[in-house]
Structure formats: structure tokens, C-alpha cells
Short mmCIF file of C-alpha atoms (C1' of nucleotides) in Angstrom, two decimals:
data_model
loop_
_atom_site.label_atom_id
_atom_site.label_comp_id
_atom_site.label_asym_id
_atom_site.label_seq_id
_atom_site.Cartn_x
_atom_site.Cartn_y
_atom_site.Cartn_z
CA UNK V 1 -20.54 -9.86 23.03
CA UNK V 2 -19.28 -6.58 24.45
CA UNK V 3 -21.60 -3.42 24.19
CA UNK V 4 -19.06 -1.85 22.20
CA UNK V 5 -18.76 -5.07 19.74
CA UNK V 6 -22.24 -5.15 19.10
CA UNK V 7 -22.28 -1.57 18.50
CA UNK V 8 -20.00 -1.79 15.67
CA UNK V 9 -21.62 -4.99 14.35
CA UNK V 10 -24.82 -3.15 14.58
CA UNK V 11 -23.50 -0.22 12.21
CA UNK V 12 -22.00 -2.67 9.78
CA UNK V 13 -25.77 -4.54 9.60
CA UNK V 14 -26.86 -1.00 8.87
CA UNK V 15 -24.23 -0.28 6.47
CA UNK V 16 -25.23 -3.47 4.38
CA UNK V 17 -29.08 -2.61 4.79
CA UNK V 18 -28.20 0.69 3.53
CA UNK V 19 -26.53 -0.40 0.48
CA UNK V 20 -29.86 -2.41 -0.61
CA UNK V 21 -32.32 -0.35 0.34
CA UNK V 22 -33.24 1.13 -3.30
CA UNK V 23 -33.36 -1.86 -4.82
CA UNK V 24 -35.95 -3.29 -2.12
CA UNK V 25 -37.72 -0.35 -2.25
CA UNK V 26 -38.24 -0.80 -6.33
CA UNK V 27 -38.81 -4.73 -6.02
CA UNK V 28 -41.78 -3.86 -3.86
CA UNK V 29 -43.18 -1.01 -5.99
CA UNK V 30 -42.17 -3.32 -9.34
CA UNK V 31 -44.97 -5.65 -7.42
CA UNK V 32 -47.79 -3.86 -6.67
CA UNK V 33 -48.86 0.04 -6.78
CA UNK V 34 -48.47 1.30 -3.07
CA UNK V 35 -47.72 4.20 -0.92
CA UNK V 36 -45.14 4.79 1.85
CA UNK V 37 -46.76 2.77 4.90
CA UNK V 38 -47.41 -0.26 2.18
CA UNK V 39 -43.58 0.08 1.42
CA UNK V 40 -42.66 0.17 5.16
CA UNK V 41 -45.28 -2.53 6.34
CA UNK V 42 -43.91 -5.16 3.33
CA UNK V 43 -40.67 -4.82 3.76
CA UNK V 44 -40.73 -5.14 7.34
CA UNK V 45 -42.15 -8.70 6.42
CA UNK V 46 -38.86 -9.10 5.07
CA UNK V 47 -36.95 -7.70 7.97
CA UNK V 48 -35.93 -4.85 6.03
CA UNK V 49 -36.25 -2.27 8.07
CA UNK V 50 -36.96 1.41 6.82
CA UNK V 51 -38.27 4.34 8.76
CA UNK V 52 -40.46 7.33 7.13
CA UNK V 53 -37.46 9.84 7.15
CA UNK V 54 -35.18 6.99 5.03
CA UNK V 55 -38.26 6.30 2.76
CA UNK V 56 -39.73 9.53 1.85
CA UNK V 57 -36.52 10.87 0.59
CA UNK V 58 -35.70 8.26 -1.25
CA UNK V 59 -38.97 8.15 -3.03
CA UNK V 60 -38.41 11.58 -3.90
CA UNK V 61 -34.95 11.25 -5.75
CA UNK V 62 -36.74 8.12 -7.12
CA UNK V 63 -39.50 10.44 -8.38
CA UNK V 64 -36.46 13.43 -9.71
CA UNK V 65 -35.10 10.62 -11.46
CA UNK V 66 -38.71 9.66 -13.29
CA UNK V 67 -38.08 5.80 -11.98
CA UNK V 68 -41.20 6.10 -10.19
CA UNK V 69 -44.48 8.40 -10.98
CA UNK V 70 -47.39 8.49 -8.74
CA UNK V 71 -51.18 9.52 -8.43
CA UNK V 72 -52.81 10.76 -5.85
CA UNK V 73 -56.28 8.89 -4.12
CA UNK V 74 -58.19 10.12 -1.32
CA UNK V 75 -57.91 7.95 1.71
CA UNK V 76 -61.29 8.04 4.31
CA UNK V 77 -58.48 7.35 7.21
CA UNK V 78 -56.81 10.07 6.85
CA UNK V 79 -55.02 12.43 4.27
CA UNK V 80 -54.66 11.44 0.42
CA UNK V 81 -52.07 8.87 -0.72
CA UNK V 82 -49.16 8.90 -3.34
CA UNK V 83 -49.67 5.49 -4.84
CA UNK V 84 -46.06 4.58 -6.60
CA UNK V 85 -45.60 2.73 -9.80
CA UNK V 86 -42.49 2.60 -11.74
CA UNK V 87 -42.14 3.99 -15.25
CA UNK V 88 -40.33 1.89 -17.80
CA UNK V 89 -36.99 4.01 -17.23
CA UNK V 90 -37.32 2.74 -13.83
CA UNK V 91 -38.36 -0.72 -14.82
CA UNK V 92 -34.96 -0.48 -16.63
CA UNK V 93 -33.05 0.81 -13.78
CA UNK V 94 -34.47 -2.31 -11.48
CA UNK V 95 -33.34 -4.86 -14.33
CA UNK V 96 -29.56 -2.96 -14.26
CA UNK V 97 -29.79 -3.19 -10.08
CA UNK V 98 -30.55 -6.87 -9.95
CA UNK V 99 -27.82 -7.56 -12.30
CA UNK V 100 -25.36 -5.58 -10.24
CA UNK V 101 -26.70 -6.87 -6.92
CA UNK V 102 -25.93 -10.68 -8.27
CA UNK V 103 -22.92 -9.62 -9.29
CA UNK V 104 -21.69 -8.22 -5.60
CA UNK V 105 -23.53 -11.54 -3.99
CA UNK V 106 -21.05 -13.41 -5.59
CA UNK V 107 -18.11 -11.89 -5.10
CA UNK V 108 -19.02 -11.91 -1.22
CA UNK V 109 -20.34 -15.35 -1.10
CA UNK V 110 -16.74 -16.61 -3.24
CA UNK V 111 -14.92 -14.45 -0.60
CA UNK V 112 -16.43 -15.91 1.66
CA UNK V 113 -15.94 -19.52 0.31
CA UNK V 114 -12.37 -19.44 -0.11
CA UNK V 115 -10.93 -17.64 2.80
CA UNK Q 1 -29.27 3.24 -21.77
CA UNK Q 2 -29.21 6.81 -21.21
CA UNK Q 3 -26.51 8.72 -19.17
CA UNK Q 4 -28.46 9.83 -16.98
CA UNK Q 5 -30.18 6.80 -15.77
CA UNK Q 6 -26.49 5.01 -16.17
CA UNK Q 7 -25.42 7.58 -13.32
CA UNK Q 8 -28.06 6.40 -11.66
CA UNK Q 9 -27.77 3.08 -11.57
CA UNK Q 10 -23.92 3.02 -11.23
CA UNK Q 11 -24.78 5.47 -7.65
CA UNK Q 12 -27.06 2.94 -6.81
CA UNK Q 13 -24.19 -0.17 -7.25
CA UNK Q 14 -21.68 2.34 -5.50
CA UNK Q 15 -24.08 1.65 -2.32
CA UNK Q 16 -24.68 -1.86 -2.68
CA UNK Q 17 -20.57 -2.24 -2.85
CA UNK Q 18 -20.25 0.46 0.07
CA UNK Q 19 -22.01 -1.71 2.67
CA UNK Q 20 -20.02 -4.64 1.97
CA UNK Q 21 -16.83 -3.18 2.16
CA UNK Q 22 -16.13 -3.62 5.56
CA UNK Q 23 -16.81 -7.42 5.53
CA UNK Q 24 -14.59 -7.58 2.27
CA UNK Q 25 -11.93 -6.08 4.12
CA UNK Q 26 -12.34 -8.41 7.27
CA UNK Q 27 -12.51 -11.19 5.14
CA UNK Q 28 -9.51 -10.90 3.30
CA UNK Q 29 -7.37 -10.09 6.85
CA UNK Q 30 -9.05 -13.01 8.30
CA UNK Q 31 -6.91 -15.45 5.31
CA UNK Q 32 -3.07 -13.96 5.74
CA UNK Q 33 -1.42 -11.44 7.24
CA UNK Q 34 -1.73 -8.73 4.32
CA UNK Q 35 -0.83 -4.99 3.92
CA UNK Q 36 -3.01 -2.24 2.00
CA UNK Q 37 -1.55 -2.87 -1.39
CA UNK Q 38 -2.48 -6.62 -0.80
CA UNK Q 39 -6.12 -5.85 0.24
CA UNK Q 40 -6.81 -3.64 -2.69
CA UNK Q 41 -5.28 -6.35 -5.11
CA UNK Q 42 -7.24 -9.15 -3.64
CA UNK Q 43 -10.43 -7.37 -3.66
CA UNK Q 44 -10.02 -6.05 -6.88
CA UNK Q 45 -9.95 -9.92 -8.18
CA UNK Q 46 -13.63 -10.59 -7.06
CA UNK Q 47 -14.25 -7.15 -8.80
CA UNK Q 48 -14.84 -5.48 -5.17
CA UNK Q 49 -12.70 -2.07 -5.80
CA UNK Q 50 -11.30 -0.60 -3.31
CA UNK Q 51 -9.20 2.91 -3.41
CA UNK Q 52 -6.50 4.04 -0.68
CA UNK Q 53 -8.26 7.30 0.20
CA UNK Q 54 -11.20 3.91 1.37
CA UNK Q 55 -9.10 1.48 2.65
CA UNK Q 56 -7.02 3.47 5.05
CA UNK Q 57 -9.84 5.37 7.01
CA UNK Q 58 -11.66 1.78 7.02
CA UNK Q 59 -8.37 -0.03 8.70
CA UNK Q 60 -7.88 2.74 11.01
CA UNK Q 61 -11.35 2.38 12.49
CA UNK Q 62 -11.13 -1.34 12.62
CA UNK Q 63 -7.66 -0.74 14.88
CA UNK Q 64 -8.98 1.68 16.92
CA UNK Q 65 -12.26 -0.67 17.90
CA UNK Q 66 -9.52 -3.54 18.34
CA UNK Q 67 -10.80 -6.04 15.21
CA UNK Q 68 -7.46 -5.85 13.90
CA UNK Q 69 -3.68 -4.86 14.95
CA UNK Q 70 -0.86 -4.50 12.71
CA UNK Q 71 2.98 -5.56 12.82
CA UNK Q 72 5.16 -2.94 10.81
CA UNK Q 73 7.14 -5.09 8.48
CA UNK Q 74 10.25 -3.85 6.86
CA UNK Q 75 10.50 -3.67 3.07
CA UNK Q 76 13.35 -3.80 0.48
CA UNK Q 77 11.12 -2.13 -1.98
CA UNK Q 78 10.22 1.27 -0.24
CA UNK Q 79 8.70 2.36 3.13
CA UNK Q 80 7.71 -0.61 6.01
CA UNK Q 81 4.46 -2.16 5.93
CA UNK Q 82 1.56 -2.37 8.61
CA UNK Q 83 0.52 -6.00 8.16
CA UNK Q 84 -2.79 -6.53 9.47
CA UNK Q 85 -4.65 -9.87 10.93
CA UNK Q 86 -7.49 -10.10 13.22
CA UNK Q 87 -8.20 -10.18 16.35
CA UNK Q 88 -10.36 -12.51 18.51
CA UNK Q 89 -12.90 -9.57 18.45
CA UNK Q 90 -12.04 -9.28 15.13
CA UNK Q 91 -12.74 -12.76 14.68
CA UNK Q 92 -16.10 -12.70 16.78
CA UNK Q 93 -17.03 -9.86 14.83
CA UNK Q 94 -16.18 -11.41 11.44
CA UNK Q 95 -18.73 -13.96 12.34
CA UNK Q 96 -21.29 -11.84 13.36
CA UNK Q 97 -21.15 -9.70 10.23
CA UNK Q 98 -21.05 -12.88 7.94
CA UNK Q 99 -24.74 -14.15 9.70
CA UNK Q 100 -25.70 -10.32 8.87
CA UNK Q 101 -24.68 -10.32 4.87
CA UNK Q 102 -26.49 -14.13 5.09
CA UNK Q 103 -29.78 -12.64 6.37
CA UNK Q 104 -29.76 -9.57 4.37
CA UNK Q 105 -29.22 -12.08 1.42
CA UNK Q 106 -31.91 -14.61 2.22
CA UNK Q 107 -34.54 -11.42 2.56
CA UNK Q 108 -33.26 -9.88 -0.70
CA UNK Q 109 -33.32 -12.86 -2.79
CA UNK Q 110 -36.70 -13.89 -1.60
CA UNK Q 111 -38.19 -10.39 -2.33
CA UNK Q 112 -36.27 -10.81 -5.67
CA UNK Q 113 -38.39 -14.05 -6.04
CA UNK Q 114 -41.61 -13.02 -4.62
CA UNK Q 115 -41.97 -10.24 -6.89
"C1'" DA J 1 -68.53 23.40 17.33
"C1'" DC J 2 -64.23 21.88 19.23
"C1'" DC J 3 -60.61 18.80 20.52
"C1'" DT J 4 -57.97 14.64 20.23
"C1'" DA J 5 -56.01 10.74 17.86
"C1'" DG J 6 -54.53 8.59 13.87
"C1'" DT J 7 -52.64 8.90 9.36
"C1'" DA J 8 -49.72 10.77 5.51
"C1'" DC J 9 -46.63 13.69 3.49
"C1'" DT J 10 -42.73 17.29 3.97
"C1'" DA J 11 -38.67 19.85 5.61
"C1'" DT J 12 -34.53 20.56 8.31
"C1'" DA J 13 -30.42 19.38 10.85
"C1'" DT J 14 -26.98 16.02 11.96
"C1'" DA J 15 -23.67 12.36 11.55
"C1'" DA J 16 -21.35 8.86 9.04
"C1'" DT J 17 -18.43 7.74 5.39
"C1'" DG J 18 -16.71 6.74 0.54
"C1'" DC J 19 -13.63 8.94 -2.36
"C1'" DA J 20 -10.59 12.34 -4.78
"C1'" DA J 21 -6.54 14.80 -4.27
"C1'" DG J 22 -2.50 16.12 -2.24
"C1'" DG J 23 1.25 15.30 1.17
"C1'" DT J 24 5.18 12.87 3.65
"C1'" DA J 25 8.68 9.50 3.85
"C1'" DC J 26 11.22 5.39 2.75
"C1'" DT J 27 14.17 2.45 -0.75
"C1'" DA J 28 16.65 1.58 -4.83
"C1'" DT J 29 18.67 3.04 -9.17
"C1'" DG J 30 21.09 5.86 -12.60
"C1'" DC U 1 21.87 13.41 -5.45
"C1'" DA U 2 17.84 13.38 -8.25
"C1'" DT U 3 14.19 10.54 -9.79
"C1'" DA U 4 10.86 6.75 -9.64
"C1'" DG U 5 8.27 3.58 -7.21
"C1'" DT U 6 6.06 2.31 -3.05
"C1'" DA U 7 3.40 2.97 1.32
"C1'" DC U 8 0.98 5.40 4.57
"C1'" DC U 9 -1.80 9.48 6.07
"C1'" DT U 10 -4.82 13.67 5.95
"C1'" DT U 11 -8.09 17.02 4.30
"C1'" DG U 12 -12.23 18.47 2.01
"C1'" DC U 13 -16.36 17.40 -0.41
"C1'" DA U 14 -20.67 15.12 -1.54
"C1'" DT U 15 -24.01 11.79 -0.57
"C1'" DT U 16 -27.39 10.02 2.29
"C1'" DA U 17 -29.75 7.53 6.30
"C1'" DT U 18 -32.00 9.00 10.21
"C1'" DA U 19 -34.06 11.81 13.99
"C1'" DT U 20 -37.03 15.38 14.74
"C1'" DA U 21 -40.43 18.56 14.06
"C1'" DG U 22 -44.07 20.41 11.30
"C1'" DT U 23 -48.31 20.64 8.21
"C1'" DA U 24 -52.67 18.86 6.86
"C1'" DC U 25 -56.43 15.74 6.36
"C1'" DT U 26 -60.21 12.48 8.50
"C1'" DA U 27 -63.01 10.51 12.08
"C1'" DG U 28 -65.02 10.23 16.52
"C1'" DG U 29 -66.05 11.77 21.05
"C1'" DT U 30 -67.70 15.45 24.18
#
DNA sequence: ACCTAGTACTATATAATGCAAGGTACTATG
DNA sequence: CATAGTACCTTGCATTATATAGTACTAGGT
């Protein structure tokens, strides 16, 4: 495939990655209280990648939104942690985002079927 | 559910639909020779909406990197038409962003599970 | 005591892009 | 010839992922 091919390919990938990113980023805080390397680390496992200038960001608007609260706890490697949970407005939001993510997956996957 | 978190969660669909959109498109050239008024019709059946101020920027790009190319197409009901089909890039990269939605799938359903 | 490395959070600037809104131009009809 | 319907295009705005740079804390070596 041509450099330029890929390149495009490679920005559609992102675009799709993009478009799911909240929601992982909710599934794994739904799971388990953790803080932004835990976040980065587990979904990486899932080979959904997210840098620290995507995640912090989005854990703030998470945090504006009261989806998510946090508390702090020291950390002896290094500076103090924001350990994530979500709050039950944002156990309701992940409910409403599964639902809608099911609903786009099949859409696609019938598009996809009958063309 | 308040109107607030409603906001919220319709932004958050808006970018799960957003990084799909280009597939959508691709898949729907990649059946029959259509025109804009046909993509937004068929996409709007598998609840995938699509507006003109979208779709035009979206097939312009995908002409200029030479996934698609158009034949105008005279009309008795108003102005000609571009009809659109694929290209054999358009076709490789049809395939390539098809495998991409798959994977993204797999690793969002199984976080969906895992959880 | 100081410096370096590693870790964690924050802030800023940039680029991409979906979408609303408004514009141009063609055909057919009254 | 004016209006309605259709089709394509452009401009401006808002959102947001990402790169980059910065601040601050701990631990360990010299």
C-alpha cells in the first residue's frame, strides 16, 4: 500500500479510535478505581491507544461534568495520584453510551453485510 | 435524565458516529454508483445521519486522495449529478478501513465484557 | 547537600473536521 | 418570467485529539 494510502487509512483508524475513546475510558474506570497511567497501561492491553495529552483532558471534562470524582493518595514513586471513580450520574452516562455504541455497531456491521 | 447529562451523552454519540462516517460513506459508494442525495438517504436508513454541509467536504477529500471519482450525470429534475464509485484505491482502502472498525470492535466489546 | 531520573499532573498551541448557514445554478411549472 | 425544488459548494465556528513544554514530587547516587 502506497505511503499516501496508508496515511489516510491511518487517520481514518484514528478517527474511529477517537470516536470511542470516552466510552473506553469510563468502562475502565466503571472497573476498578485508577489513575491516568492505570488508564493508559489497560487500555493499551486492549490496543486502545491513548497518550497523556488525549487522557488528561478528557478526564477533566469528565470531572466538569461530575461523571467522574477523584481522591487524592500519596504515591512513594513519585508525586500523589488522582484515583478516578465514577459517580452515579456518570454510571448513568456509561449505561446511555453502551446503548448508543450498540446501536452504531449495528448499523455498520448491517452496512457492512448488505453492500 | 437530566439535560445536562443528555447533552452529554448525545456529544459523546456525535463522536462515536463521527469516526464512522467515512467508512459509511465508502461503504455505500462501494454498492452503486450514487449521488449526495442518495448517500444521505441510504445512511439515514441504518440511522447513520448525515448532513450536506458533512457529506460534501467528506467526498471532496476522498476525490482529491483518489478513493473515489465521479461522472456528472444529467438530470431532468434540476442541476447534473456527480455520481460517485470507487476506485481500486478506493477499494484497497475500503478494505483496510473495514479490518480497522473490526479490531476497534473486537477490543471494545471485550472491554465491554471484561468489565 | 545537590543533582539526576522517574513519575504524575497541568497548560498551551495547533490541526483536523463535523456542522450550521448561506450562496450559486440548473430544471420544470404556473 | 417568477417561483419551487433540487444539487453542489463555501465560509465560519466549535470541539477536541495530540504534541510540546512546564511544574512538582520522590528516590537514589555522588
Amino acid at each position: 500500500m502506497s505511503n499516501e494510502l496508508k496515511n489516510y487509512t491511518d487517520n481514518s483508524a484514528a478517527q474511529m479510535r477517537k470516536g470511542t475513546l470516552e466510552l473506553s475510558v469510563l468502562l475502565v474506570i466503571s472497573d476498578d478505581e485508577v489513575y491516568a497511567s492505570d488508564i493508559i497501561t489497560k487500555l493499551k492491553a486492549y490496543d486502545l491507544l491513548v497518550v497523556e495529552g488525549t487522557l488528561y483532558p478528557i478526564l477533566s471534562r469528565l470531572k466538569d461534568a461530575e461523571l467522574v470524582t477523584y481522591t487524592w493518595v500519596e504515591s512513594k514513586d513519585g508525586p500523589p495520584r488522582k484515583y478516578y471513580k465514577l459517580t452515579p450520574r456518570g454510571k448513568e452516562a456509561l449505561g446511555q453510551m453502551k446503548e448508543t455504541w450498540s446501536n452504531i455497531n449495528k448499523s455498520i456491521n448491517q452496512l457492512i453485510k448488505n453492500v
